[in-house]
Amino acid sequence: MGILLMLARKIQLEDRKNDVEYQLMSISQKLNDLTSFASILSQDSISAADMASIPSSLFMQGMGELANAHMYAEQQAQNNFNVAMSSGMFGENTDPYVQNLTMQKMYEDARRQYQKMLSAKLNEEEKSIQAKKARLDAQLAEIESELRGVEQRESKDVESSGIGRYGLA
């Protein structure tokens, strides 16, 4: 293969390598952010410090998920409480404190249920990202291998042509 063609191929491979390395870096960051986000959302109660430590790339999604968790838990708890009331679980003389404790327990149970659903969703997303990362790692290894081969052929062609490496005889 001619020296110029080999040089063009080498530049093309280096460009692809840089692109894949950038994608890998981006995916690794997304994976780290997702892992951090999942660990924060898996807690029973989330403090202001926890909210502040949500990665910036997922902050809006995190706030949305917190709001969704609250709304889901509130709705489920209210539905369950209404069912309990209509089934006669609470009589007319039931202490309002007991009713509030029951409602709070139902809310916490529903919130945990939502967190389990969210964890499953985040685990699937994490698996998808890891699979993409594995494909990019394999692609990078192929590119680097081909690049080494091109560089070796380039050196051999330069030596056999009688021209020095930098055009000096």
Short mmCIF file of C-alpha atoms in Angstrom, two decimals, residues 15-153:
data_model
loop_
_atom_site.label_atom_id
_atom_site.label_comp_id
_atom_site.label_asym_id
_atom_site.label_seq_id
_atom_site.Cartn_x
_atom_site.Cartn_y
_atom_site.Cartn_z
CA ASP A 15 -9.99 9.98 14.33
CA ARG A 16 -12.24 6.95 14.97
CA LYS A 17 -10.20 6.06 18.05
CA ASN A 18 -10.64 9.58 19.46
CA ASP A 19 -14.37 9.42 18.77
CA VAL A 20 -14.76 6.05 20.51
CA GLU A 21 -12.64 7.19 23.47
CA TYR A 22 -14.85 10.27 23.83
CA GLN A 23 -17.98 8.11 23.71
CA LEU A 24 -16.47 5.79 26.34
CA MET A 25 -15.65 8.71 28.60
CA SER A 26 -19.18 10.07 28.19
CA ILE A 27 -20.77 6.68 28.89
CA SER A 28 -18.53 6.10 31.92
CA GLN A 29 -19.61 9.46 33.34
CA LYS A 30 -23.25 8.66 32.68
CA LEU A 31 -22.83 5.27 34.37
CA ASN A 32 -21.21 6.89 37.44
CA ASP A 33 -23.98 9.51 37.59
CA LEU A 34 -26.66 6.84 37.28
CA THR A 35 -25.12 4.73 40.04
CA SER A 36 -24.92 7.75 42.34
CA PHE A 37 -28.49 8.74 41.47
CA ALA A 38 -29.78 5.22 42.15
CA SER A 39 -28.09 5.07 45.55
CA ILE A 40 -29.61 8.41 46.56
CA LEU A 41 -33.12 7.46 45.45
CA SER A 42 -32.97 4.09 47.21
CA GLN A 43 -32.86 5.75 50.63
CA ASP A 44 -36.01 5.78 52.76
CA SER A 45 -35.86 9.51 53.38
CA ILE A 46 -33.98 12.00 51.25
CA SER A 47 -32.45 15.06 52.86
CA ALA A 48 -31.57 18.39 51.30
CA ALA A 49 -27.91 17.30 51.31
CA ASP A 50 -28.87 14.16 49.36
CA MET A 51 -30.78 16.27 46.85
CA ALA A 52 -27.78 18.57 46.46
CA SER A 53 -25.53 15.60 45.76
CA ILE A 54 -27.64 14.36 42.83
CA PRO A 55 -25.37 14.59 39.75
CA SER A 56 -26.12 17.72 37.73
CA SER A 57 -26.75 15.71 34.57
CA LEU A 58 -29.64 13.95 36.34
CA PHE A 59 -30.83 16.71 38.68
CA MET A 60 -34.07 17.51 36.85
CA GLN A 61 -34.83 13.81 36.40
CA GLY A 62 -34.12 13.32 40.10
CA MET A 63 -36.47 16.07 41.15
CA GLY A 64 -39.13 14.66 38.84
CA GLU A 65 -38.72 11.17 40.28
CA LEU A 66 -38.96 12.51 43.84
CA ALA A 67 -42.18 14.31 42.94
CA ASN A 68 -43.52 11.21 41.18
CA ALA A 69 -42.66 9.06 44.19
CA HIS A 70 -44.53 11.41 46.49
CA MET A 71 -47.58 11.66 44.23
CA TYR A 72 -47.70 7.89 43.67
CA ALA A 73 -47.34 7.17 47.39
CA GLU A 74 -49.92 9.79 48.32
CA GLN A 75 -52.45 8.44 45.82
CA GLN A 76 -51.87 4.78 46.77
CA ALA A 77 -52.07 5.55 50.48
CA GLN A 78 -55.29 7.51 50.02
CA ASN A 79 -56.83 4.72 47.93
CA ASN A 80 -55.80 2.06 50.47
CA PHE A 81 -57.08 4.20 53.33
CA ASN A 82 -60.43 4.70 51.60
CA VAL A 83 -60.71 0.95 51.08
CA ALA A 84 -59.92 0.40 54.76
CA MET A 85 -62.52 2.98 55.79
CA SER A 86 -65.23 1.50 53.55
CA SER A 87 -64.46 -2.04 54.69
CA GLY A 88 -65.09 -1.08 58.30
CA MET A 89 -61.50 -1.32 59.48
CA PHE A 90 -62.03 1.92 61.38
CA GLY A 91 -65.15 2.46 63.42
CA GLU A 92 -66.71 5.74 64.39
CA ASN A 93 -64.83 5.74 67.68
CA THR A 94 -61.38 5.09 66.19
CA ASP A 95 -58.81 7.56 67.42
CA PRO A 96 -57.75 10.02 64.67
CA TYR A 97 -54.13 9.46 65.80
CA VAL A 98 -54.43 5.78 64.87
CA GLN A 99 -55.94 6.74 61.52
CA ASN A 100 -53.04 9.15 60.86
CA LEU A 101 -50.48 6.49 61.80
CA THR A 102 -52.18 4.01 59.49
CA MET A 103 -52.22 6.55 56.65
CA GLN A 104 -48.53 7.31 57.25
CA LYS A 105 -47.65 3.60 57.19
CA MET A 106 -49.60 3.15 53.95
CA TYR A 107 -47.75 6.14 52.46
CA GLU A 108 -44.35 4.71 53.45
CA ASP A 109 -45.24 1.30 52.01
CA ALA A 110 -46.38 2.84 48.73
CA ARG A 111 -43.21 4.96 48.56
CA ARG A 112 -41.04 1.86 49.05
CA GLN A 113 -43.03 0.12 46.30
CA TYR A 114 -42.36 3.05 43.94
CA GLN A 115 -38.67 3.01 44.86
CA LYS A 116 -38.50 -0.70 43.98
CA MET A 117 -40.08 0.00 40.58
CA LEU A 118 -37.67 2.89 40.03
CA SER A 119 -34.69 0.76 41.08
CA ALA A 120 -35.68 -1.91 38.57
CA LYS A 121 -35.95 0.75 35.85
CA LEU A 122 -32.55 2.22 36.77
CA ASN A 123 -30.97 -1.26 36.85
CA GLU A 124 -32.23 -1.92 33.33
CA GLU A 125 -30.84 1.41 32.17
CA GLU A 126 -27.52 0.62 33.85
CA LYS A 127 -27.36 -2.79 32.12
CA SER A 128 -28.05 -1.12 28.77
CA ILE A 129 -25.27 1.41 29.34
CA GLN A 130 -22.85 -1.31 30.42
CA ALA A 131 -23.63 -3.32 27.27
CA LYS A 132 -22.99 -0.23 25.12
CA LYS A 133 -19.74 0.38 27.01
CA ALA A 134 -18.64 -3.21 26.37
CA ARG A 135 -19.35 -2.79 22.63
CA LEU A 136 -17.33 0.44 22.56
CA ASP A 137 -14.46 -1.22 24.46
CA ALA A 138 -14.37 -4.00 21.87
CA GLN A 139 -14.52 -1.45 19.05
CA LEU A 140 -11.64 0.50 20.61
CA ALA A 141 -9.52 -2.65 20.89
CA GLU A 142 -10.12 -3.42 17.19
CA ILE A 143 -9.22 0.12 16.17
CA GLU A 144 -6.04 0.11 18.25
CA SER A 145 -5.02 -3.25 16.81
CA GLU A 146 -5.56 -2.06 13.24
CA LEU A 147 -3.75 1.19 14.01
CA ARG A 148 -0.70 -0.71 15.27
CA GLY A 149 -0.71 -2.79 12.10
CA VAL A 150 -0.93 0.32 9.90
CA GLU A 151 1.92 1.96 11.81
CA GLN A 152 4.09 -1.16 11.40
CA ARG A 153 3.36 -1.34 7.65
#
